[in-house]
Each structure stands twice: as C-alpha cells, then as structure tokens.
Amino acid sequence: MAKHSDQKLKADETFQQYKARVMDSKSASFCGAKWYYSTIWLGSGMTTSCHHPLPHRVSEDEVRANYKALANTAIRKRERAEMQQGIRCHGCDYCWRIEDLGGDQISDRVYKTVLYDDLALEQAYTSDASQDFDLKYLEISFDRTCNLACSYCNPAFSTTWVKDIKNNGPYEVLVTDAQDHYTHAHGDAGKYDHADENPYVEAFFKWWEADLNHTLTHLRLTGGEPLMSKHTWKLFDWFENNSRELYFAINSNLISKPDIINKLITASKNISDFNVYTSCESVGARAEYIRDGFEWNTWTNNFDTLANEPGIKLHSMCTIGAISLGGLVEYLDWCLVQKAKYNKDTPTFTLNIQRFPKCQSPLILPMHIREGYASQLAEWRDTHKDSGHLHAMEVEHLNRLIDYLQENNNQLGPPGYIEQLQKDFKSYYTQFDARRNKNFTETFPELTEWYNTL
Ligand code: SF4
Ligand code: SF4
C-alpha cells in the first residue's frame, strides 16, 4: 500500500521511530483506529474498529436514537479506555500477535494510527471514554449482495454463498469451525436484503450528510460486491452534486460487465482521489478455484481498462490462506509486469494473512511446506526489492509473511488441535469440490501428497 499523502511520519522517520514517538509515549497499546476508524456492515448492523477485531452488533434502537452509535458503541468505548491505560484489548489480538513475533515487527496498529495527525491522536488519548467521536476513516458495507462465492468467504458476506447453503445444505463435520461459518445462511447478515427500510443505512446517510462528509479523510466501500448495491450508486450521485476532498476507495471483485465498469469510470470523475481495491492472490486456474465465480480473463481485462484511466488508482489485496501460497510468487510476478507496464502504483499490493476459519490458515500446513513457500517468497523479495517497482510497505508485507510462515503453529490452539484443523481443511475442500465442481489436487499438485495423508 502506498504511503498516503497525509500520513504523519516525519521526514526520514521510520515506522518504528514513529511508534516510539507518538504511540508508545501514550501507552503500550494505543491505536488511533479505535477512535477514528470504523468498519461497519449496514446490512447487519455489525461494527468494529478496523476490520481485524471480531465485529459486534449495534442495536436498532440505539442507532435510531443516535446515528453516531454506528461507531461509538459501549464495547468500543470500553476498549478506548483500555488503550488509554495500556491494556491490550481482547479484540485486537491480530496486532498483538504480530508484535509478539519479536524484533522490529510493525503491526497494523502503527499503519492505522499514522493516518491521523498528532493533535487528533492526543485528543483521543486524553478524551473522556464516554465521548462520541466523528470518524476520519470509514470502511462501509451496504449489503452482502455478491456474484462470487470465494473459498475464504462465507454467507455473511455473499448472497452467492447463501445460495450454496440454501441449495446444498450446511457443510458437514467441520469440528473446529466454532463460528459456524458454513453451517447456515447467516440470515442476520441479510435481514434487510429485501427490505425497503434499513435503520443502519438510514443512520449512515444521516451521519454522512451531517458530519461525515466533512470529517472523513478516507472512505472505503466494501461488500458483498459494492458495485451491485443501489446505495453505492446513491452515494456516487451525491458526489455528482457535491465536491469533497477525500481518499475514496472501493473494494470490487471486478467481475463486472463492461457497462458497469464504464459507469464506475464515470463516477470516478467526480471524486478527486479514486482508488479501486481488488482481491487476487494467484493466476489463472488457481485464482478461479480460490475465488469461485472469478474469471481470470474478465478480471485482467477490467484491470487493464481501469489502469488506463488516469484518475483511477488500482490496488491488489491478497488474502493469504493455506491455498494462496503456491501461486503467490507467480501472482507477484504478474503484479510486477503491470507495475513495469503502467507505474509503481499500478497495482500496489498488500498481503493479508487469513486467520479465520482457522482450518484455512497458512499455519495448518506442515513446516516443510511452509518453509518452502517462505524461501520462494524471500528469493522473490531479494530479487526485486531494489528494482524500483516495490514500495517499502510491500517489502514489509513480504517480510511479515515470511516470518509468519516460519512461526510455530501452536498459536492455533492446544496440542492435538492442529491435527483436527488439518482434518477440517480436507473436509472443507472435499465438500467445496463437490459443490462447486472443482478439483483440489489437480489445482494444487504441490499439496497433494500431504492432502492425501489427511
Ligand atoms: S490495534 Fe490493530 S486490530 Fe486493534 S484497532 Fe488498531 S489496527 Fe485494528
Ligand atoms: S468477492 Fe468478496 S464478498 Fe464476494 S465472495 Fe469474494 S470475498 Fe466474499
């Protein structure tokens, strides 16, 4: 990810130095995201600070009485108080785990704090924990409508996934899936799928009109597939009539017909800093396996169309689960070809480690396989890090992933649990193959020998 122009690193300051100066001087667990950053799923009324902590629900009554409750919940206020005292709040485990890897590891806590100026961070640190804060960075999902059913997703985020469960029934015998990702259609997430009125969407547009259009420096639309939501186009209509300076991002799978891509291009003209984030982590058949419904040729054509639009910046988000690793170097090569063709920012890439469901984590792979992937990635990094095509953030993401792959997997659970996760891995992909007409061992031959032992 590129360093945004309003990030508050001093000249020549490293992220480590920034952390010591701005964050550690406040408390050992301070993170600006807890005050100024929110991810909100309006289709279900779920909210969290950044996207890492598990979300929690805002009540309809609360949000009807106070639209700012969308991101100023009692849980959120308690976690802010904990961070003021240096307590590691339970929900932010993702960052603590990265930091506990040792050395100079930089977690997202730093990247998500450096977005705000020092004064705003001081105000957060010294605030009364009961106070409502207006957001500066918002990631929002209007609904879960989506044309894909990716293997690392679930019905809470995709209506195509809902169809799989409704048509084929729940996935069976996934002992370790305590959160029941695949056993039901997640009706709560789609409570308003066909309703005329959604109090959470209404609260968002009220807050948007009153404050957010002024206070937000970053707005990101996510999904489902946001290009399939009528509310996305309502927001684009607002920008047609109102001018605001902000960093605007939309997460799109880019499996859309040309007329939708052209509408997106038209909408981009009304927004000064327009960014499209799209997920991929492998090339060709591997990508089409991981992301069911994905079409490599459609995606690369749409990528090219947008890359040729001067006002649009393109970013690639790679979700790194166990099955993403075998094709990752080939995908990074593809990214490098695009960077050479267009520029260093087209695309930027991030490597986002998948944690849930645990049976898809990279850490369920045997150490010899993980070490093989880690050394391929290290070789790729060492070959290209001085090519002029990679951002420091991209190299840091590679470093982080390489270290993570060499971690002991006992962080996944107690002794014996890893074997159950591996069994669930096979159980999941066996059922996925049958439902989606796919073939795991043909697609990931380097894993076949191990897979067949499970
Ligand atoms: S500490 Fe990490 S997980 Fe928690 S809000 Fe900040 S960036 Fe997100
Ligand atoms: S495109 Fe996004 S929302 Fe749709 S299934 Fe894939 S990960 Fe889920």
Short mmCIF file of C-alpha atoms and ligand atoms in Angstrom, two decimals:
data_model
loop_
_atom_site.label_atom_id
_atom_site.label_comp_id
_atom_site.label_asym_id
_atom_site.label_seq_id
_atom_site.Cartn_x
_atom_site.Cartn_y
_atom_site.Cartn_z
CA MET A 1 0.00 0.00 0.00
CA ALA A 2 1.33 3.42 -0.86
CA LYS A 3 2.08 5.90 1.91
CA HIS A 4 -0.87 8.28 1.83
CA SER A 5 -0.03 11.94 1.48
CA ASP A 6 -1.50 12.82 4.87
CA GLN A 7 0.27 10.17 6.90
CA LYS A 8 2.16 11.81 9.72
CA LEU A 9 5.63 10.32 9.57
CA LYS A 10 8.29 12.98 9.96
CA ALA A 11 10.89 13.24 7.22
CA ASP A 12 13.21 10.23 7.36
CA GLU A 13 11.31 8.78 10.32
CA THR A 14 10.83 5.02 10.23
CA PHE A 15 7.59 3.36 11.34
CA GLN A 16 9.47 2.04 14.37
CA GLN A 17 10.57 5.57 15.31
CA TYR A 18 7.04 6.89 14.75
CA LYS A 19 5.66 4.18 17.03
CA ALA A 20 8.08 5.13 19.81
CA ARG A 21 7.46 8.87 19.43
CA VAL A 22 3.69 9.01 19.02
CA MET A 23 2.24 5.74 20.28
CA ASP A 24 4.48 4.24 22.97
CA SER A 25 4.70 7.67 24.60
CA LYS A 26 0.95 7.46 25.22
CA SER A 27 0.52 3.84 26.23
CA ALA A 28 1.73 0.36 25.35
CA SER A 29 -1.47 -0.47 23.47
CA PHE A 30 -2.62 2.83 21.97
CA CYS A 31 -4.15 2.71 18.48
CA GLY A 32 -5.77 5.70 16.76
CA ALA A 33 -8.08 3.39 14.84
CA LYS A 34 -10.12 2.76 17.97
CA TRP A 35 -11.33 6.37 17.85
CA TYR A 36 -11.23 7.41 14.23
CA TYR A 37 -11.53 4.28 12.10
CA SER A 38 -14.51 2.04 11.68
CA THR A 39 -15.69 -0.83 9.59
CA ILE A 40 -19.49 -1.06 9.58
CA TRP A 41 -21.72 -3.65 7.91
CA LEU A 42 -25.01 -1.83 7.44
CA GLY A 43 -26.77 -4.93 6.16
CA SER A 44 -26.47 -6.49 9.61
CA GLY A 45 -25.74 -3.58 11.96
CA MET A 46 -22.35 -5.04 12.84
CA THR A 47 -19.45 -2.75 13.61
CA THR A 48 -15.80 -2.89 14.61
CA SER A 49 -12.86 -0.52 14.73
CA CYS A 50 -10.51 -1.58 11.94
CA HIS A 51 -11.53 -4.77 10.12
CA HIS A 52 -9.42 -7.08 12.32
CA PRO A 53 -11.35 -7.30 15.62
CA LEU A 54 -14.42 -9.51 15.53
CA PRO A 55 -17.44 -7.28 14.88
CA HIS A 56 -20.24 -6.64 17.35
CA ARG A 57 -23.83 -5.54 16.83
CA VAL A 58 -25.26 -2.07 17.35
CA SER A 59 -28.88 -2.21 18.43
CA GLU A 60 -31.52 -0.77 16.12
CA ASP A 61 -32.93 1.31 19.00
CA GLU A 62 -29.52 2.77 19.77
CA VAL A 63 -28.85 3.71 16.18
CA ARG A 64 -32.30 5.23 15.68
CA ALA A 65 -31.68 7.43 18.75
CA ASN A 66 -28.10 8.34 17.85
CA TYR A 67 -26.70 7.74 14.38
CA LYS A 68 -23.16 8.11 15.75
CA ALA A 69 -23.72 4.89 17.69
CA LEU A 70 -22.79 3.15 14.43
CA ALA A 71 -19.17 3.53 15.55
CA ASN A 72 -19.47 4.71 19.17
CA THR A 73 -20.76 1.61 20.92
CA ALA A 74 -20.30 0.71 24.60
CA ILE A 75 -17.80 -2.02 23.65
CA ARG A 76 -15.79 0.41 21.56
CA LYS A 77 -15.76 2.97 24.38
CA ARG A 78 -14.53 0.35 26.86
CA GLU A 79 -11.70 -0.64 24.50
CA ARG A 80 -10.70 3.00 24.10
CA ALA A 81 -10.44 3.29 27.91
CA GLU A 82 -8.31 0.13 27.98
CA MET A 83 -5.98 1.54 25.36
CA GLN A 84 -5.62 4.76 27.33
CA GLN A 85 -4.40 2.60 30.22
CA GLY A 86 -2.05 0.48 28.12
CA ILE A 87 -4.22 -2.64 28.37
CA ARG A 88 -4.23 -4.93 25.32
CA CYS A 89 -7.92 -5.18 24.49
CA HIS A 90 -9.05 -8.66 23.64
CA GLY A 91 -10.45 -7.80 20.19
CA CYS A 92 -7.13 -6.57 18.82
CA ASP A 93 -5.40 -9.92 19.04
CA TYR A 94 -4.35 -9.64 15.37
CA CYS A 95 -1.94 -6.84 16.18
CA TRP A 96 -0.63 -8.25 19.44
CA ARG A 97 0.19 -11.50 17.67
CA ILE A 98 2.21 -9.72 15.00
CA GLU A 99 4.02 -7.66 17.64
CA ASP A 100 4.80 -10.77 19.70
CA LEU A 101 6.73 -12.21 16.76
CA GLY A 102 9.56 -10.11 18.19
CA GLY A 103 12.21 -7.99 16.53
CA ASP A 104 11.03 -4.82 14.83
CA GLN A 105 7.69 -6.21 13.66
CA ILE A 106 5.25 -3.47 12.76
CA SER A 107 1.60 -4.36 13.19
CA ASP A 108 -1.37 -2.68 11.55
CA ARG A 109 -1.77 -0.67 14.78
CA VAL A 110 1.03 1.56 13.53
CA TYR A 111 -0.19 1.82 9.93
CA LYS A 112 -3.69 2.65 11.15
CA THR A 113 -2.51 5.27 13.64
CA VAL A 114 -0.12 7.12 11.35
CA LEU A 115 -3.12 8.21 9.27
CA TYR A 116 -4.07 10.83 11.86
CA ASP A 117 -2.29 13.98 12.90
CA ASP A 118 -0.60 14.20 16.27
CA LEU A 119 -3.20 16.61 17.68
CA ALA A 120 -6.13 14.31 16.84
CA LEU A 121 -4.28 11.42 18.49
CA GLU A 122 -3.60 13.49 21.58
CA GLN A 123 -7.28 14.42 21.75
CA ALA A 124 -8.19 10.74 21.55
CA TYR A 125 -5.70 9.76 24.22
CA THR A 126 -6.88 12.44 26.67
CA SER A 127 -10.61 12.14 25.90
CA ASP A 128 -13.38 11.07 28.21
CA ALA A 129 -14.15 7.49 27.18
CA SER A 130 -17.91 8.23 27.06
CA GLN A 131 -17.48 10.78 24.26
CA ASP A 132 -18.77 10.18 20.71
CA PHE A 133 -16.12 10.71 18.03
CA ASP A 134 -16.72 11.57 14.40
CA LEU A 135 -14.80 9.22 12.16
CA LYS A 136 -11.93 10.11 9.90
CA TYR A 137 -11.63 6.74 8.19
CA LEU A 138 -14.68 4.64 7.41
CA GLU A 139 -14.98 1.30 5.69
CA ILE A 140 -18.60 0.51 5.00
CA SER A 141 -20.62 -2.32 3.51
CA PHE A 142 -24.14 -1.50 2.41
CA ASP A 143 -25.18 -5.11 1.92
CA ARG A 144 -23.89 -8.60 1.13
CA THR A 145 -25.01 -8.88 -2.48
CA CYS A 146 -22.17 -10.55 -4.36
CA ASN A 147 -21.77 -12.51 -7.58
CA LEU A 148 -18.86 -14.63 -6.26
CA ALA A 149 -18.55 -17.24 -3.51
CA CYS A 150 -14.85 -17.24 -2.65
CA SER A 151 -13.48 -20.18 -0.66
CA TYR A 152 -12.28 -17.88 2.12
CA CYS A 153 -15.60 -16.03 2.32
CA ASN A 154 -18.95 -17.18 3.72
CA PRO A 155 -22.69 -16.47 3.53
CA ALA A 156 -22.44 -13.47 5.87
CA PHE A 157 -20.71 -11.57 3.06
CA SER A 158 -22.04 -13.05 -0.15
CA THR A 159 -25.50 -13.83 -1.45
CA THR A 160 -23.94 -16.38 -3.81
CA TRP A 161 -22.62 -18.18 -0.75
CA VAL A 162 -26.14 -18.03 0.70
CA LYS A 163 -27.40 -19.85 -2.40
CA ASP A 164 -24.81 -22.60 -1.90
CA ILE A 165 -26.03 -23.24 1.64
CA LYS A 166 -29.71 -22.99 0.69
CA ASN A 167 -29.30 -25.30 -2.31
CA ASN A 168 -26.86 -27.84 -0.87
CA GLY A 169 -27.37 -27.60 2.89
CA PRO A 170 -24.79 -26.87 5.55
CA TYR A 171 -21.19 -28.01 5.28
CA GLU A 172 -20.73 -31.03 7.48
CA VAL A 173 -18.18 -32.14 10.05
CA LEU A 174 -16.11 -29.01 10.45
CA VAL A 175 -15.32 -29.64 14.10
CA THR A 176 -13.11 -26.58 14.58
CA ASP A 177 -15.40 -24.03 12.94
CA ALA A 178 -16.70 -22.69 16.23
CA GLN A 179 -18.14 -19.66 14.49
CA ASP A 180 -20.22 -21.82 12.16
CA HIS A 181 -19.14 -20.03 9.00
CA TYR A 182 -20.59 -22.67 6.70
CA THR A 183 -23.47 -24.28 8.54
CA HIS A 184 -26.21 -21.74 7.92
CA ALA A 185 -27.21 -18.89 5.62
CA HIS A 186 -26.37 -16.14 8.16
CA GLY A 187 -29.87 -14.65 7.99
CA ASP A 188 -28.88 -11.86 10.41
CA ALA A 189 -26.43 -10.52 7.84
CA GLY A 190 -29.22 -10.32 5.28
CA LYS A 191 -32.06 -9.13 7.49
CA TYR A 192 -32.58 -6.13 5.22
CA ASP A 193 -31.64 -7.81 1.91
CA HIS A 194 -35.15 -7.27 0.53
CA ALA A 195 -36.49 -4.61 2.92
CA ASP A 196 -37.46 -1.09 1.92
CA GLU A 197 -36.09 0.35 5.12
CA ASN A 198 -32.79 -0.34 6.87
CA PRO A 199 -32.20 1.78 10.01
CA TYR A 200 -28.43 1.32 9.72
CA VAL A 201 -28.27 2.59 6.14
CA GLU A 202 -30.52 5.49 7.14
CA ALA A 203 -28.24 6.28 10.09
CA PHE A 204 -25.23 6.24 7.80
CA PHE A 205 -26.75 8.69 5.29
CA LYS A 206 -27.87 10.98 8.18
CA TRP A 207 -24.37 10.95 9.67
CA TRP A 208 -22.88 11.37 6.20
CA GLU A 209 -24.99 14.47 5.49
CA ALA A 210 -24.45 15.99 8.98
CA ASP A 211 -20.78 15.31 9.70
CA LEU A 212 -19.04 12.51 7.90
CA ASN A 213 -18.79 14.21 4.54
CA HIS A 214 -16.65 16.83 6.31
CA THR A 215 -14.76 14.73 8.88
CA LEU A 216 -13.85 11.71 6.79
CA THR A 217 -10.49 11.81 5.11
CA HIS A 218 -10.88 8.22 3.92
CA LEU A 219 -13.99 6.42 2.80
CA ARG A 220 -13.94 2.84 1.58
CA LEU A 221 -16.90 0.89 0.25
CA THR A 222 -16.79 -2.83 0.64
CA GLY A 223 -19.33 -5.62 0.29
CA GLY A 224 -20.51 -8.08 -0.84
CA GLU A 225 -19.74 -6.55 -4.17
CA PRO A 226 -20.43 -2.82 -3.77
CA LEU A 227 -21.00 -2.28 -7.49
CA MET A 228 -24.14 -4.42 -7.06
CA SER A 229 -25.64 -2.22 -4.30
CA LYS A 230 -28.09 0.59 -5.11
CA HIS A 231 -26.72 2.55 -2.12
CA THR A 232 -23.29 2.73 -3.75
CA TRP A 233 -24.81 4.46 -6.75
CA LYS A 234 -26.81 6.77 -4.44
CA LEU A 235 -23.54 7.84 -2.85
CA PHE A 236 -21.96 8.35 -6.28
CA ASP A 237 -24.97 10.56 -7.13
CA TRP A 238 -24.17 12.66 -4.03
CA PHE A 239 -20.64 13.21 -5.31
CA GLU A 240 -22.02 14.25 -8.67
CA ASN A 241 -23.64 17.21 -6.94
CA ASN A 242 -21.14 17.91 -4.14
CA SER A 243 -17.44 18.40 -4.16
CA ARG A 244 -15.35 16.96 -1.29
CA GLU A 245 -11.64 16.24 -0.98
CA LEU A 246 -11.17 12.77 0.40
CA TYR A 247 -9.45 9.50 -0.29
CA PHE A 248 -12.16 7.31 -1.79
CA ALA A 249 -11.73 3.57 -2.16
CA ILE A 250 -13.99 0.86 -3.39
CA ASN A 251 -13.33 -2.85 -2.91
CA SER A 252 -14.54 -4.59 -6.01
CA ASN A 253 -14.04 -8.11 -7.30
CA LEU A 254 -14.04 -6.54 -10.81
CA ILE A 255 -16.05 -9.40 -12.23
CA SER A 256 -18.47 -6.97 -13.83
CA LYS A 257 -19.77 -6.36 -17.32
CA PRO A 258 -18.25 -3.51 -19.36
CA ASP A 259 -21.26 -1.19 -18.82
CA ILE A 260 -20.79 -1.34 -15.04
CA ILE A 261 -17.05 -0.72 -15.38
CA ASN A 262 -17.85 2.27 -17.60
CA LYS A 263 -20.35 3.61 -15.01
CA LEU A 264 -17.62 3.26 -12.40
CA ILE A 265 -15.23 5.23 -14.58
CA THR A 266 -17.87 7.98 -14.99
CA ALA A 267 -18.42 8.11 -11.20
CA SER A 268 -14.67 8.33 -10.61
CA LYS A 269 -14.53 11.65 -12.44
CA ASN A 270 -16.44 13.35 -9.57
CA ILE A 271 -14.04 12.19 -6.87
CA SER A 272 -10.56 13.61 -6.53
CA ASP A 273 -8.67 10.62 -5.14
CA PHE A 274 -10.32 7.49 -6.52
CA ASN A 275 -8.94 4.07 -5.64
CA VAL A 276 -10.10 0.62 -6.64
CA TYR A 277 -9.03 -2.28 -4.42
CA THR A 278 -9.45 -5.72 -5.91
CA SER A 279 -8.63 -9.12 -4.47
CA CYS A 280 -6.49 -11.74 -6.10
CA GLU A 281 -3.62 -13.89 -4.95
CA SER A 282 -2.94 -16.37 -7.75
CA VAL A 283 -3.03 -16.55 -11.51
CA GLY A 284 -5.47 -18.38 -13.83
CA ALA A 285 -6.99 -21.67 -12.63
CA ARG A 286 -5.68 -21.31 -9.09
CA ALA A 287 -7.34 -17.91 -8.74
CA GLU A 288 -10.57 -19.30 -10.18
CA TYR A 289 -10.51 -22.13 -7.64
CA ILE A 290 -9.84 -19.89 -4.65
CA ARG A 291 -12.48 -17.37 -5.72
CA ASP A 292 -15.44 -19.32 -7.08
CA GLY A 293 -17.10 -17.38 -9.90
CA PHE A 294 -13.93 -15.43 -10.61
CA GLU A 295 -12.81 -15.27 -14.25
CA TRP A 296 -9.13 -14.53 -14.75
CA ASN A 297 -9.63 -13.11 -18.27
CA THR A 298 -12.55 -10.87 -17.26
CA TRP A 299 -10.64 -9.62 -14.26
CA THR A 300 -7.43 -8.84 -16.16
CA ASN A 301 -9.41 -7.10 -18.94
CA ASN A 302 -11.25 -4.94 -16.39
CA PHE A 303 -7.96 -4.29 -14.61
CA ASP A 304 -6.47 -3.03 -17.88
CA THR A 305 -9.50 -0.83 -18.63
CA LEU A 306 -9.21 0.87 -15.24
CA ALA A 307 -5.40 1.03 -15.33
CA ASN A 308 -5.68 3.09 -18.50
CA GLU A 309 -7.87 5.68 -16.74
CA PRO A 310 -5.54 8.36 -15.39
CA GLY A 311 -7.83 9.28 -12.44
CA ILE A 312 -8.08 5.75 -11.05
CA LYS A 313 -5.51 4.07 -8.82
CA LEU A 314 -5.50 0.28 -8.59
CA HIS A 315 -4.54 -1.84 -5.61
CA SER A 316 -4.40 -5.59 -5.15
CA MET A 317 -5.37 -7.19 -1.84
CA CYS A 318 -4.03 -10.72 -1.47
CA THR A 319 -5.74 -12.94 1.08
CA ILE A 320 -3.10 -15.33 2.30
CA GLY A 321 -4.63 -18.62 3.36
CA ALA A 322 -3.07 -22.06 3.07
CA ILE A 323 -4.05 -22.47 -0.60
CA SER A 324 -2.97 -18.97 -1.67
CA LEU A 325 0.72 -19.62 -1.16
CA GLY A 326 1.52 -22.00 -4.02
CA GLY A 327 0.58 -19.45 -6.68
CA LEU A 328 1.59 -16.30 -4.87
CA VAL A 329 5.02 -15.82 -6.44
CA GLU A 330 3.52 -16.23 -9.91
CA TYR A 331 0.90 -13.63 -8.98
CA LEU A 332 3.54 -11.24 -7.64
CA ASP A 333 5.36 -11.66 -10.96
CA TRP A 334 2.14 -10.63 -12.70
CA CYS A 335 1.91 -7.56 -10.44
CA LEU A 336 5.48 -6.67 -11.32
CA VAL A 337 4.72 -6.89 -15.05
CA GLN A 338 1.80 -4.45 -14.53
CA LYS A 339 3.98 -2.10 -12.49
CA ALA A 340 6.54 -2.10 -15.30
CA LYS A 341 3.80 -1.52 -17.87
CA TYR A 342 1.96 1.26 -16.01
CA ASN A 343 3.80 2.56 -12.93
CA LYS A 344 4.94 1.57 -9.45
CA ASP A 345 1.43 2.16 -8.05
CA THR A 346 -0.44 0.01 -10.59
CA PRO A 347 -1.07 -2.08 -8.71
CA THR A 348 0.19 -1.73 -5.17
CA PHE A 349 -0.26 -4.97 -3.25
CA THR A 350 -0.91 -5.99 0.34
CA LEU A 351 -0.50 -9.49 1.78
CA ASN A 352 -3.27 -10.02 4.32
CA ILE A 353 -2.89 -13.12 6.44
CA GLN A 354 -6.09 -15.15 6.76
CA ARG A 355 -6.92 -16.14 10.33
CA PHE A 356 -10.49 -17.43 10.11
CA PRO A 357 -11.72 -20.03 9.75
CA LYS A 358 -8.62 -21.45 11.39
CA CYS A 359 -8.69 -24.58 9.23
CA GLN A 360 -7.73 -22.39 6.22
CA SER A 361 -4.84 -20.65 8.00
CA PRO A 362 -1.37 -20.93 6.40
CA LEU A 363 -0.19 -22.30 9.75
CA ILE A 364 -2.06 -25.57 9.30
CA LEU A 365 0.44 -26.54 6.60
CA PRO A 366 3.37 -28.75 7.66
CA MET A 367 6.53 -26.79 8.41
CA HIS A 368 8.48 -28.18 5.44
CA ILE A 369 5.82 -26.87 3.03
CA ARG A 370 5.66 -23.50 4.77
CA GLU A 371 9.43 -23.21 4.74
CA GLY A 372 9.43 -23.93 1.01
CA TYR A 373 6.93 -21.11 0.42
CA ALA A 374 8.85 -18.80 2.74
CA SER A 375 12.09 -19.36 0.84
CA GLN A 376 10.36 -18.78 -2.55
CA LEU A 377 8.98 -15.50 -1.22
CA ALA A 378 12.33 -14.49 0.28
CA GLU A 379 14.04 -15.17 -3.05
CA TRP A 380 11.40 -13.11 -4.87
CA ARG A 381 11.80 -10.27 -2.37
CA ASP A 382 15.59 -10.27 -2.62
CA THR A 383 15.46 -10.33 -6.42
CA HIS A 384 13.02 -7.44 -6.74
CA LYS A 385 13.27 -5.26 -3.66
CA ASP A 386 15.74 -2.88 -5.31
CA SER A 387 14.03 -2.94 -8.72
CA GLY A 388 12.39 0.42 -8.13
CA HIS A 389 8.95 -1.18 -8.54
CA LEU A 390 8.26 -2.08 -4.92
CA HIS A 391 7.09 0.19 -2.12
CA ALA A 392 8.64 -0.16 1.35
CA MET A 393 5.19 -1.26 2.58
CA GLU A 394 5.13 -4.11 0.06
CA VAL A 395 8.57 -5.33 1.16
CA GLU A 396 7.43 -5.11 4.79
CA HIS A 397 4.36 -7.20 3.99
CA LEU A 398 6.64 -9.80 2.39
CA ASN A 399 8.92 -9.78 5.44
CA ARG A 400 5.96 -10.17 7.73
CA LEU A 401 4.51 -13.08 5.78
CA ILE A 402 7.88 -14.84 5.54
CA ASP A 403 8.31 -14.58 9.32
CA TYR A 404 4.73 -15.69 9.92
CA LEU A 405 5.19 -18.82 7.79
CA GLN A 406 8.10 -19.89 9.95
CA GLU A 407 6.12 -19.48 13.17
CA ASN A 408 5.37 -22.39 15.41
CA ASN A 409 1.76 -23.36 14.79
CA ASN A 410 0.96 -23.88 18.47
CA GLN A 411 -0.62 -20.41 18.44
CA LEU A 412 -3.54 -22.02 16.60
CA GLY A 413 -4.55 -23.99 19.65
CA PRO A 414 -3.54 -26.64 22.20
CA PRO A 415 -1.55 -29.79 21.30
CA GLY A 416 -3.62 -32.08 19.09
CA TYR A 417 -5.79 -29.24 17.77
CA ILE A 418 -3.65 -28.73 14.66
CA GLU A 419 -4.44 -32.29 13.53
CA GLN A 420 -8.15 -31.54 13.81
CA LEU A 421 -7.71 -28.31 11.85
CA GLN A 422 -5.95 -30.27 9.12
CA LYS A 423 -8.78 -32.81 9.01
CA ASP A 424 -11.26 -29.95 8.71
CA PHE A 425 -9.14 -28.44 5.93
CA LYS A 426 -9.57 -31.63 3.92
CA SER A 427 -13.23 -31.97 4.87
CA TYR A 428 -13.93 -28.40 3.76
CA TYR A 429 -12.21 -28.64 0.38
CA THR A 430 -13.68 -32.08 -0.32
CA GLN A 431 -17.16 -30.61 0.10
CA PHE A 432 -16.19 -27.41 -1.74
CA ASP A 433 -15.00 -29.51 -4.72
CA ALA A 434 -18.26 -31.47 -4.83
CA ARG A 435 -20.48 -28.37 -4.59
CA ARG A 436 -18.51 -26.16 -6.95
CA ASN A 437 -17.33 -28.75 -9.46
CA LYS A 438 -13.67 -28.19 -8.65
CA ASN A 439 -10.66 -30.41 -8.09
CA PHE A 440 -8.29 -29.57 -5.24
CA THR A 441 -5.49 -31.98 -6.07
CA GLU A 442 -5.39 -31.04 -9.76
CA THR A 443 -5.27 -27.35 -8.89
CA PHE A 444 -2.72 -27.55 -6.07
CA PRO A 445 -0.47 -30.51 -7.03
CA GLU A 446 2.29 -29.42 -4.62
CA LEU A 447 -0.11 -30.11 -1.71
CA THR A 448 -1.48 -33.42 -3.00
CA GLU A 449 0.89 -35.79 -1.20
CA TRP A 450 0.22 -34.18 2.16
CA TYR A 451 -3.52 -33.70 1.45
CA ASN A 452 -3.94 -37.40 0.71
CA THR A 453 -2.49 -38.31 4.11
CA LEU A 454 -5.15 -36.31 5.99
S1 SF4 B 1 -4.89 -2.37 17.47
FE1 SF4 B 1 -4.82 -3.40 15.47
S2 SF4 B 1 -6.66 -4.64 15.43
FE2 SF4 B 1 -6.96 -3.08 17.02
S3 SF4 B 1 -7.98 -1.41 16.02
FE3 SF4 B 1 -5.80 -0.99 15.95
S4 SF4 B 1 -5.14 -1.80 13.97
FE4 SF4 B 1 -7.13 -2.70 14.42
S1 SF4 B 2 -15.90 -11.15 -3.82
FE1 SF4 B 2 -15.66 -10.54 -1.68
S2 SF4 B 2 -17.71 -10.59 -0.80
FE2 SF4 B 2 -17.79 -11.71 -2.73
S3 SF4 B 2 -17.46 -13.85 -2.14
FE3 SF4 B 2 -15.47 -13.00 -2.66
S4 SF4 B 2 -14.59 -12.28 -0.73
FE4 SF4 B 2 -16.81 -12.59 -0.42
#
